[in-house]
């Protein structure tokens, strides 16, 4: 806890060696032998890492004031000693925690926090605290709500009225330990840090439009000094801006370099859809295409006609009709005597695509086959041969399609459906080939534009925003346990009127300890209880492929009325007559996943009904998430709200979607910087695709160090 004595800043061990880049951590004042491990937890392995341990924020200390100088409504800093603490819970369940400071020179200020019970752990009686915030008069004294605070050690001098950096911490480590360690190395090391950004780029970074005169971003040494020890918050922000730009810029460079290579390494076959072919393909769809579909098809058509390989993403909410674009592209390839491959994330989905395509191609000469894990070895061997000699035109399968053994005679197009991870895309095994295929990626992960730009920096994007006409709306309800019986009555009525229903439960088996009821048990309970008399079936991921298919077929044909399933039905399943969905333990699922699930019941012209149940007593923020789900049916808007709720700082589960971790930039907050950085990165790569010019040497080192795998096309093969 915070009671120990302060370590005077810069007080190294006697005979301290001068601090150098390679100075072991334990010799650095503020770290010492006791805290090496704690600092390592924060990613600090070498002395220089300390320089890049950036403050999360700053306490913006205002001029210190005595009680008599405080003016209600104005920002001020006070220094005082904790003489009392209180913790209350209001009638509505709102908690508050307060500390009472006896201010130097007389008088009291109470600092109070609402709904932040963890504050309790930070303070002890007698501590000296600097509090900065807006003073409110309570009549007899003053109060500060949610002030920024710094705890001073007993003998620590009063900080100057400068912003105090607030570092990320780990348990056992305190702000001043980090500040002292940084202070100990800062001046010794800043000048040895390489400047990766040439002046011209630092200037361009601040040149928002060509008319404006800008000063360049801070140079590296100055930026490092200022970010740790700013005189003002504006200054600190200027330094942060440099590093935010650098971080986004370096990643955009990596993406731009990769894109350039993909486009220039090897050519793709030119696949030209002349007006006759074009019209013939369109005629095969039994419906009129939406404006966005037509637009996306034109994009694809133009891309495929080029020798530069297509790298296009079709982004559209669930049900927006992305498959149409894929079908167009595939038929276009086949019409030019090229093979096409379609990869789906699950075998179930692959089979569904296969069935749909075969139906659509009935009566044509196109040879289409399915390559999945559950076919026999003999079938497989035979199929591989036919793919290799080119008698198969279209192959539908899972990821295994791009494995070593599958050799194509002339693969002109690869379509990847429902791609959820974007960092590194799998590429076909075509090393010896003279040409590479065109790539088309379909994704229903609704991602705000700027984020898409980061993730797909190397892809062109077509967006399907409008939905096919005639879609009825989906009503989303938040169910409570008390209403569950009523809801089941409703499900029964819907099914009796001819519709079908899903019941989704996240797990297969129950886990009594975690209060999870698995799909198997749900199935038993429902068939014996509220849904007895209906034709109910159970489907989950652990079943054998053929089994799953048979069950899905029975549901598709209407033979099964209610399908109890795990989230295997999350993606792609297309049964327009299914209009009712019950989601159990919804608090265990992410918003995007819930939205995907809901997409299963908005595929026909009947209105859809989804009811999500959470465990009783789920945390309010989880309820808030579910309320957002209920409030909008627009996947893009949902994603934006989701992001806002998580707030900056949560890196959007960057790993989950395949982004490199960001240290200082925030994709939402810094979206303008991102767009700007991207533009500069692209123009540099146009001039110098491999960053070989001398002025780019250091930049290249940065790119390789941080994103080597991206640039290297580590994904080939
Ligand atoms: P997703 O974008 O979720 O992959 P699909 O491509 O599976 O969506 O399309 C959803 C459903 O809408 C399918 O049944 C498909 O046949 C149908 N569909 C697609 N485009 C249109 C359209 N323009 N008009 C009518 N129905 C369409
Ligand atoms: Mg789909």
PDB file of C-alpha atoms in Angstrom, residues 194-411:
ATOM      1  CA  UNK A 194      16.480   7.011 -33.456  1.00  0.00           C
ATOM      2  CA  UNK A 195      14.198   9.432 -35.271  1.00  0.00           C
ATOM      3  CA  UNK A 196      12.167   7.252 -37.619  1.00  0.00           C
ATOM      4  CA  UNK A 197      10.105  10.022 -39.156  1.00  0.00           C
ATOM      5  CA  UNK A 198      11.955  12.262 -41.599  1.00  0.00           C
ATOM      6  CA  UNK A 199      11.197  15.949 -41.370  1.00  0.00           C
ATOM      7  CA  UNK A 200       9.135  15.852 -44.570  1.00  0.00           C
ATOM      8  CA  UNK A 201       6.776  13.287 -43.078  1.00  0.00           C
ATOM      9  CA  UNK A 202       6.562  15.098 -39.777  1.00  0.00           C
ATOM     10  CA  UNK A 203       5.587  18.165 -41.721  1.00  0.00           C
ATOM     11  CA  UNK A 204       3.062  16.344 -43.882  1.00  0.00           C
ATOM     12  CA  UNK A 205       1.535  14.826 -40.779  1.00  0.00           C
ATOM     13  CA  UNK A 206       0.455  18.231 -39.565  1.00  0.00           C
ATOM     14  CA  UNK A 207      -0.421  19.546 -43.015  1.00  0.00           C
ATOM     15  CA  UNK A 208      -4.111  18.909 -42.968  1.00  0.00           C
ATOM     16  CA  UNK A 209      -4.794  20.726 -46.225  1.00  0.00           C
ATOM     17  CA  UNK A 210      -2.446  22.068 -48.815  1.00  0.00           C
ATOM     18  CA  UNK A 211      -3.275  25.664 -48.014  1.00  0.00           C
ATOM     19  CA  UNK A 212      -2.486  25.459 -44.332  1.00  0.00           C
ATOM     20  CA  UNK A 213       0.944  26.248 -42.983  1.00  0.00           C
ATOM     21  CA  UNK A 214       1.908  23.753 -40.369  1.00  0.00           C
ATOM     22  CA  UNK A 215       4.807  23.164 -38.089  1.00  0.00           C
ATOM     23  CA  UNK A 216       6.139  19.630 -38.126  1.00  0.00           C
ATOM     24  CA  UNK A 217       5.338  17.042 -35.491  1.00  0.00           C
ATOM     25  CA  UNK A 218       7.690  17.173 -32.533  1.00  0.00           C
ATOM     26  CA  UNK A 219      10.992  15.414 -33.088  1.00  0.00           C
ATOM     27  CA  UNK A 220      11.486  12.180 -31.227  1.00  0.00           C
ATOM     28  CA  UNK A 221      13.711  13.476 -28.420  1.00  0.00           C
ATOM     29  CA  UNK A 222      11.518  16.417 -27.642  1.00  0.00           C
ATOM     30  CA  UNK A 223       8.347  14.362 -27.911  1.00  0.00           C
ATOM     31  CA  UNK A 224       9.700  11.858 -25.409  1.00  0.00           C
ATOM     32  CA  UNK A 225      10.689  14.562 -22.972  1.00  0.00           C
ATOM     33  CA  UNK A 226       7.396  16.324 -23.220  1.00  0.00           C
ATOM     34  CA  UNK A 227       5.159  13.298 -23.042  1.00  0.00           C
ATOM     35  CA  UNK A 228       6.668  12.402 -19.671  1.00  0.00           C
ATOM     36  CA  UNK A 229       7.284  15.838 -18.254  1.00  0.00           C
ATOM     37  CA  UNK A 230       5.035  18.389 -19.906  1.00  0.00           C
ATOM     38  CA  UNK A 231       4.685  21.956 -18.722  1.00  0.00           C
ATOM     39  CA  UNK A 232       1.113  22.135 -19.920  1.00  0.00           C
ATOM     40  CA  UNK A 233      -1.531  19.706 -21.057  1.00  0.00           C
ATOM     41  CA  UNK A 234      -1.472  21.237 -24.536  1.00  0.00           C
ATOM     42  CA  UNK A 235       2.193  20.382 -24.753  1.00  0.00           C
ATOM     43  CA  UNK A 236       1.533  16.855 -23.594  1.00  0.00           C
ATOM     44  CA  UNK A 237      -1.123  16.480 -26.251  1.00  0.00           C
ATOM     45  CA  UNK A 238       1.270  17.651 -28.909  1.00  0.00           C
ATOM     46  CA  UNK A 239       3.708  14.955 -27.881  1.00  0.00           C
ATOM     47  CA  UNK A 240       0.985  12.336 -27.741  1.00  0.00           C
ATOM     48  CA  UNK A 241      -0.110  13.391 -31.182  1.00  0.00           C
ATOM     49  CA  UNK A 242       3.311  12.581 -32.550  1.00  0.00           C
ATOM     50  CA  UNK A 243       3.238   9.063 -31.183  1.00  0.00           C
ATOM     51  CA  UNK A 244      -0.361   8.459 -32.154  1.00  0.00           C
ATOM     52  CA  UNK A 245       0.461   9.493 -35.676  1.00  0.00           C
ATOM     53  CA  UNK A 246       3.581   7.372 -35.737  1.00  0.00           C
ATOM     54  CA  UNK A 247       1.805   4.288 -34.523  1.00  0.00           C
ATOM     55  CA  UNK A 248      -1.004   4.527 -37.039  1.00  0.00           C
ATOM     56  CA  UNK A 249       1.293   5.606 -39.819  1.00  0.00           C
ATOM     57  CA  UNK A 250       3.714   2.731 -39.398  1.00  0.00           C
ATOM     58  CA  UNK A 251       0.871   0.227 -39.495  1.00  0.00           C
ATOM     59  CA  UNK A 252      -0.655   1.856 -42.555  1.00  0.00           C
ATOM     60  CA  UNK A 253       2.734   1.696 -44.223  1.00  0.00           C
ATOM     61  CA  UNK A 254       2.888  -2.023 -43.583  1.00  0.00           C
ATOM     62  CA  UNK A 255      -0.540  -2.471 -45.110  1.00  0.00           C
ATOM     63  CA  UNK A 256       0.261  -0.276 -48.074  1.00  0.00           C
ATOM     64  CA  UNK A 257       3.435  -2.255 -48.710  1.00  0.00           C
ATOM     65  CA  UNK A 258       1.566  -5.502 -48.572  1.00  0.00           C
ATOM     66  CA  UNK A 259      -1.071  -4.218 -50.901  1.00  0.00           C
ATOM     67  CA  UNK A 260       1.565  -3.068 -53.319  1.00  0.00           C
ATOM     68  CA  UNK A 261       3.200  -6.473 -53.352  1.00  0.00           C
ATOM     69  CA  UNK A 262      -0.040  -8.309 -53.814  1.00  0.00           C
ATOM     70  CA  UNK A 263      -0.744  -6.118 -56.769  1.00  0.00           C
ATOM     71  CA  UNK A 264       2.625  -6.281 -58.409  1.00  0.00           C
ATOM     72  CA  UNK A 265       4.139  -9.617 -57.557  1.00  0.00           C
ATOM     73  CA  UNK A 266       2.301 -11.756 -60.032  1.00  0.00           C
ATOM     74  CA  UNK A 267      -0.531 -11.042 -62.398  1.00  0.00           C
ATOM     75  CA  UNK A 268      -3.967 -12.564 -62.162  1.00  0.00           C
ATOM     76  CA  UNK A 269      -5.832 -13.851 -65.174  1.00  0.00           C
ATOM     77  CA  UNK A 270      -7.865 -11.147 -66.848  1.00  0.00           C
ATOM     78  CA  UNK A 271     -11.459 -12.199 -66.605  1.00  0.00           C
ATOM     79  CA  UNK A 272     -13.675 -10.029 -68.730  1.00  0.00           C
ATOM     80  CA  UNK A 273     -17.425 -10.254 -68.445  1.00  0.00           C
ATOM     81  CA  UNK A 274     -18.675  -9.092 -71.805  1.00  0.00           C
ATOM     82  CA  UNK A 275     -22.248  -7.763 -71.874  1.00  0.00           C
ATOM     83  CA  UNK A 276     -23.634 -11.121 -72.911  1.00  0.00           C
ATOM     84  CA  UNK A 277     -21.985 -13.083 -70.109  1.00  0.00           C
ATOM     85  CA  UNK A 278     -22.888 -10.339 -67.670  1.00  0.00           C
ATOM     86  CA  UNK A 279     -26.558 -10.435 -68.602  1.00  0.00           C
ATOM     87  CA  UNK A 280     -26.651 -14.213 -68.561  1.00  0.00           C
ATOM     88  CA  UNK A 281     -25.284 -14.404 -65.024  1.00  0.00           C
ATOM     89  CA  UNK A 282     -27.658 -11.765 -63.720  1.00  0.00           C
ATOM     90  CA  UNK A 283     -30.583 -13.644 -65.201  1.00  0.00           C
ATOM     91  CA  UNK A 284     -29.793 -16.622 -63.028  1.00  0.00           C
ATOM     92  CA  UNK A 285     -30.769 -14.767 -59.871  1.00  0.00           C
ATOM     93  CA  UNK A 286     -34.469 -15.169 -59.381  1.00  0.00           C
ATOM     94  CA  UNK A 287     -34.879 -11.644 -58.050  1.00  0.00           C
ATOM     95  CA  UNK A 288     -34.029  -8.093 -58.746  1.00  0.00           C
ATOM     96  CA  UNK A 289     -30.722  -7.008 -57.284  1.00  0.00           C
ATOM     97  CA  UNK A 290     -30.501  -4.096 -54.879  1.00  0.00           C
ATOM     98  CA  UNK A 291     -28.692  -0.953 -55.917  1.00  0.00           C
ATOM     99  CA  UNK A 292     -25.766  -1.770 -53.655  1.00  0.00           C
ATOM    100  CA  UNK A 293     -25.553  -5.294 -55.023  1.00  0.00           C
ATOM    101  CA  UNK A 294     -25.406  -3.982 -58.568  1.00  0.00           C
ATOM    102  CA  UNK A 295     -22.789  -1.464 -57.587  1.00  0.00           C
ATOM    103  CA  UNK A 296     -20.673  -4.134 -55.875  1.00  0.00           C
ATOM    104  CA  UNK A 297     -21.011  -6.377 -58.907  1.00  0.00           C
ATOM    105  CA  UNK A 298     -19.748  -3.573 -61.118  1.00  0.00           C
ATOM    106  CA  UNK A 299     -16.776  -3.150 -58.776  1.00  0.00           C
ATOM    107  CA  UNK A 300     -16.004  -6.851 -58.972  1.00  0.00           C
ATOM    108  CA  UNK A 301     -16.476  -6.947 -62.708  1.00  0.00           C
ATOM    109  CA  UNK A 302     -14.024  -4.076 -63.169  1.00  0.00           C
ATOM    110  CA  UNK A 303     -11.495  -5.633 -60.780  1.00  0.00           C
ATOM    111  CA  UNK A 304     -11.528  -9.032 -62.418  1.00  0.00           C
ATOM    112  CA  UNK A 305     -10.999  -7.557 -65.862  1.00  0.00           C
ATOM    113  CA  UNK A 306      -7.573  -6.352 -64.703  1.00  0.00           C
ATOM    114  CA  UNK A 307      -4.294  -8.184 -64.527  1.00  0.00           C
ATOM    115  CA  UNK A 308      -3.787  -6.729 -61.085  1.00  0.00           C
ATOM    116  CA  UNK A 309      -5.273  -9.292 -58.722  1.00  0.00           C
ATOM    117  CA  UNK A 310      -8.535  -8.262 -57.161  1.00  0.00           C
ATOM    118  CA  UNK A 311      -8.438  -7.886 -53.382  1.00  0.00           C
ATOM    119  CA  UNK A 312     -11.916  -6.823 -52.525  1.00  0.00           C
ATOM    120  CA  UNK A 313     -14.007  -6.996 -49.425  1.00  0.00           C
ATOM    121  CA  UNK A 314     -17.773  -7.064 -49.583  1.00  0.00           C
ATOM    122  CA  UNK A 315     -18.990  -5.727 -46.289  1.00  0.00           C
ATOM    123  CA  UNK A 316     -22.659  -6.027 -45.537  1.00  0.00           C
ATOM    124  CA  UNK A 317     -24.890  -6.684 -42.608  1.00  0.00           C
ATOM    125  CA  UNK A 318     -26.429 -10.121 -42.163  1.00  0.00           C
ATOM    126  CA  UNK A 319     -29.047 -10.703 -44.809  1.00  0.00           C
ATOM    127  CA  UNK A 320     -27.829  -7.968 -47.112  1.00  0.00           C
ATOM    128  CA  UNK A 321     -27.255 -10.515 -49.867  1.00  0.00           C
ATOM    129  CA  UNK A 322     -23.486 -10.836 -50.067  1.00  0.00           C
ATOM    130  CA  UNK A 323     -23.652 -14.322 -51.521  1.00  0.00           C
ATOM    131  CA  UNK A 324     -25.037 -12.882 -54.747  1.00  0.00           C
ATOM    132  CA  UNK A 325     -21.807 -10.993 -55.309  1.00  0.00           C
ATOM    133  CA  UNK A 326     -19.776 -14.126 -54.704  1.00  0.00           C
ATOM    134  CA  UNK A 327     -21.911 -16.089 -57.116  1.00  0.00           C
ATOM    135  CA  UNK A 328     -21.540 -13.468 -59.763  1.00  0.00           C
ATOM    136  CA  UNK A 329     -17.770 -13.494 -59.412  1.00  0.00           C
ATOM    137  CA  UNK A 330     -17.597 -17.278 -59.524  1.00  0.00           C
ATOM    138  CA  UNK A 331     -19.786 -17.659 -62.566  1.00  0.00           C
ATOM    139  CA  UNK A 332     -17.810 -14.949 -64.240  1.00  0.00           C
ATOM    140  CA  UNK A 333     -14.592 -16.855 -63.612  1.00  0.00           C
ATOM    141  CA  UNK A 334     -16.093 -20.086 -64.910  1.00  0.00           C
ATOM    142  CA  UNK A 335     -17.372 -18.366 -68.031  1.00  0.00           C
ATOM    143  CA  UNK A 336     -13.729 -17.513 -68.760  1.00  0.00           C
ATOM    144  CA  UNK A 337     -12.628 -21.117 -68.271  1.00  0.00           C
ATOM    145  CA  UNK A 338     -11.161 -20.410 -64.877  1.00  0.00           C
ATOM    146  CA  UNK A 339     -11.750 -22.397 -61.722  1.00  0.00           C
ATOM    147  CA  UNK A 340     -13.214 -20.778 -58.654  1.00  0.00           C
ATOM    148  CA  UNK A 341     -13.070 -21.813 -55.004  1.00  0.00           C
ATOM    149  CA  UNK A 342     -15.445 -20.773 -52.254  1.00  0.00           C
ATOM    150  CA  UNK A 343     -14.365 -21.209 -48.645  1.00  0.00           C
ATOM    151  CA  UNK A 344     -16.747 -21.079 -45.718  1.00  0.00           C
ATOM    152  CA  UNK A 345     -15.845 -21.086 -42.030  1.00  0.00           C
ATOM    153  CA  UNK A 346     -17.806 -24.229 -41.206  1.00  0.00           C
ATOM    154  CA  UNK A 347     -18.700 -27.399 -43.000  1.00  0.00           C
ATOM    155  CA  UNK A 348     -22.365 -26.683 -42.424  1.00  0.00           C
ATOM    156  CA  UNK A 349     -22.125 -23.401 -44.201  1.00  0.00           C
ATOM    157  CA  UNK A 350     -20.061 -24.891 -47.006  1.00  0.00           C
ATOM    158  CA  UNK A 351     -22.751 -27.475 -47.591  1.00  0.00           C
ATOM    159  CA  UNK A 352     -25.420 -24.825 -47.650  1.00  0.00           C
ATOM    160  CA  UNK A 353     -23.527 -22.792 -50.222  1.00  0.00           C
ATOM    161  CA  UNK A 354     -23.011 -25.911 -52.268  1.00  0.00           C
ATOM    162  CA  UNK A 355     -26.685 -26.825 -52.231  1.00  0.00           C
ATOM    163  CA  UNK A 356     -27.770 -23.320 -53.142  1.00  0.00           C
ATOM    164  CA  UNK A 357     -25.266 -23.020 -55.957  1.00  0.00           C
ATOM    165  CA  UNK A 358     -26.112 -26.400 -57.395  1.00  0.00           C
ATOM    166  CA  UNK A 359     -29.766 -25.514 -57.435  1.00  0.00           C
ATOM    167  CA  UNK A 360     -29.013 -22.265 -59.124  1.00  0.00           C
ATOM    168  CA  UNK A 361     -26.820 -23.924 -61.718  1.00  0.00           C
ATOM    169  CA  UNK A 362     -29.256 -26.700 -62.499  1.00  0.00           C
ATOM    170  CA  UNK A 363     -29.339 -27.263 -66.241  1.00  0.00           C
ATOM    171  CA  UNK A 364     -26.017 -25.571 -66.859  1.00  0.00           C
ATOM    172  CA  UNK A 365     -22.744 -27.249 -67.748  1.00  0.00           C
ATOM    173  CA  UNK A 366     -20.912 -25.889 -64.755  1.00  0.00           C
ATOM    174  CA  UNK A 367     -19.328 -28.681 -62.746  1.00  0.00           C
ATOM    175  CA  UNK A 368     -19.516 -27.954 -59.036  1.00  0.00           C
ATOM    176  CA  UNK A 369     -18.178 -30.080 -56.179  1.00  0.00           C
ATOM    177  CA  UNK A 370     -18.011 -30.040 -52.415  1.00  0.00           C
ATOM    178  CA  UNK A 371     -14.739 -30.712 -50.632  1.00  0.00           C
ATOM    179  CA  UNK A 372     -15.159 -31.130 -46.888  1.00  0.00           C
ATOM    180  CA  UNK A 373     -13.723 -33.243 -44.117  1.00  0.00           C
ATOM    181  CA  UNK A 374     -16.535 -35.740 -43.943  1.00  0.00           C
ATOM    182  CA  UNK A 375     -16.283 -37.211 -47.434  1.00  0.00           C
ATOM    183  CA  UNK A 376     -14.570 -40.572 -47.765  1.00  0.00           C
ATOM    184  CA  UNK A 377     -10.897 -40.891 -48.557  1.00  0.00           C
ATOM    185  CA  UNK A 378     -11.683 -42.397 -51.945  1.00  0.00           C
ATOM    186  CA  UNK A 379     -14.076 -39.663 -52.894  1.00  0.00           C
ATOM    187  CA  UNK A 380     -11.515 -37.169 -51.814  1.00  0.00           C
ATOM    188  CA  UNK A 381      -8.645 -38.599 -53.832  1.00  0.00           C
ATOM    189  CA  UNK A 382     -10.793 -38.772 -56.892  1.00  0.00           C
ATOM    190  CA  UNK A 383     -12.067 -35.239 -56.402  1.00  0.00           C
ATOM    191  CA  UNK A 384      -8.548 -33.873 -55.958  1.00  0.00           C
ATOM    192  CA  UNK A 385      -7.576 -35.412 -59.266  1.00  0.00           C
ATOM    193  CA  UNK A 386     -10.463 -33.840 -61.068  1.00  0.00           C
ATOM    194  CA  UNK A 387      -9.680 -30.476 -59.542  1.00  0.00           C
ATOM    195  CA  UNK A 388      -6.068 -30.829 -60.639  1.00  0.00           C
ATOM    196  CA  UNK A 389      -6.909 -31.559 -64.255  1.00  0.00           C
ATOM    197  CA  UNK A 390      -9.537 -28.862 -64.342  1.00  0.00           C
ATOM    198  CA  UNK A 391     -12.715 -30.830 -64.953  1.00  0.00           C
ATOM    199  CA  UNK A 392     -14.204 -29.306 -61.819  1.00  0.00           C
ATOM    200  CA  UNK A 393     -15.152 -25.654 -62.270  1.00  0.00           C
ATOM    201  CA  UNK A 394     -16.373 -24.666 -58.844  1.00  0.00           C
ATOM    202  CA  UNK A 395     -15.198 -26.085 -55.542  1.00  0.00           C
ATOM    203  CA  UNK A 396     -16.949 -25.276 -52.297  1.00  0.00           C
ATOM    204  CA  UNK A 397     -15.294 -26.172 -49.027  1.00  0.00           C
ATOM    205  CA  UNK A 398     -13.781 -25.072 -45.747  1.00  0.00           C
ATOM    206  CA  UNK A 399     -10.310 -23.716 -45.013  1.00  0.00           C
ATOM    207  CA  UNK A 400      -8.921 -27.092 -46.017  1.00  0.00           C
ATOM    208  CA  UNK A 401      -9.455 -25.998 -49.607  1.00  0.00           C
ATOM    209  CA  UNK A 402      -6.233 -24.089 -49.562  1.00  0.00           C
ATOM    210  CA  UNK A 403      -4.210 -26.890 -48.084  1.00  0.00           C
ATOM    211  CA  UNK A 404      -1.114 -28.341 -49.686  1.00  0.00           C
ATOM    212  CA  UNK A 405      -2.792 -31.243 -51.394  1.00  0.00           C
ATOM    213  CA  UNK A 406      -5.329 -29.279 -53.310  1.00  0.00           C
ATOM    214  CA  UNK A 407      -3.772 -28.327 -56.630  1.00  0.00           C
ATOM    215  CA  UNK A 408      -5.873 -26.469 -59.119  1.00  0.00           C
ATOM    216  CA  UNK A 409      -5.441 -26.576 -62.841  1.00  0.00           C
ATOM    217  CA  UNK A 410      -6.236 -22.885 -63.240  1.00  0.00           C
ATOM    218  CA  UNK A 411      -7.554 -21.185 -60.170  1.00  0.00           C
TER     219      UNK A 411
END
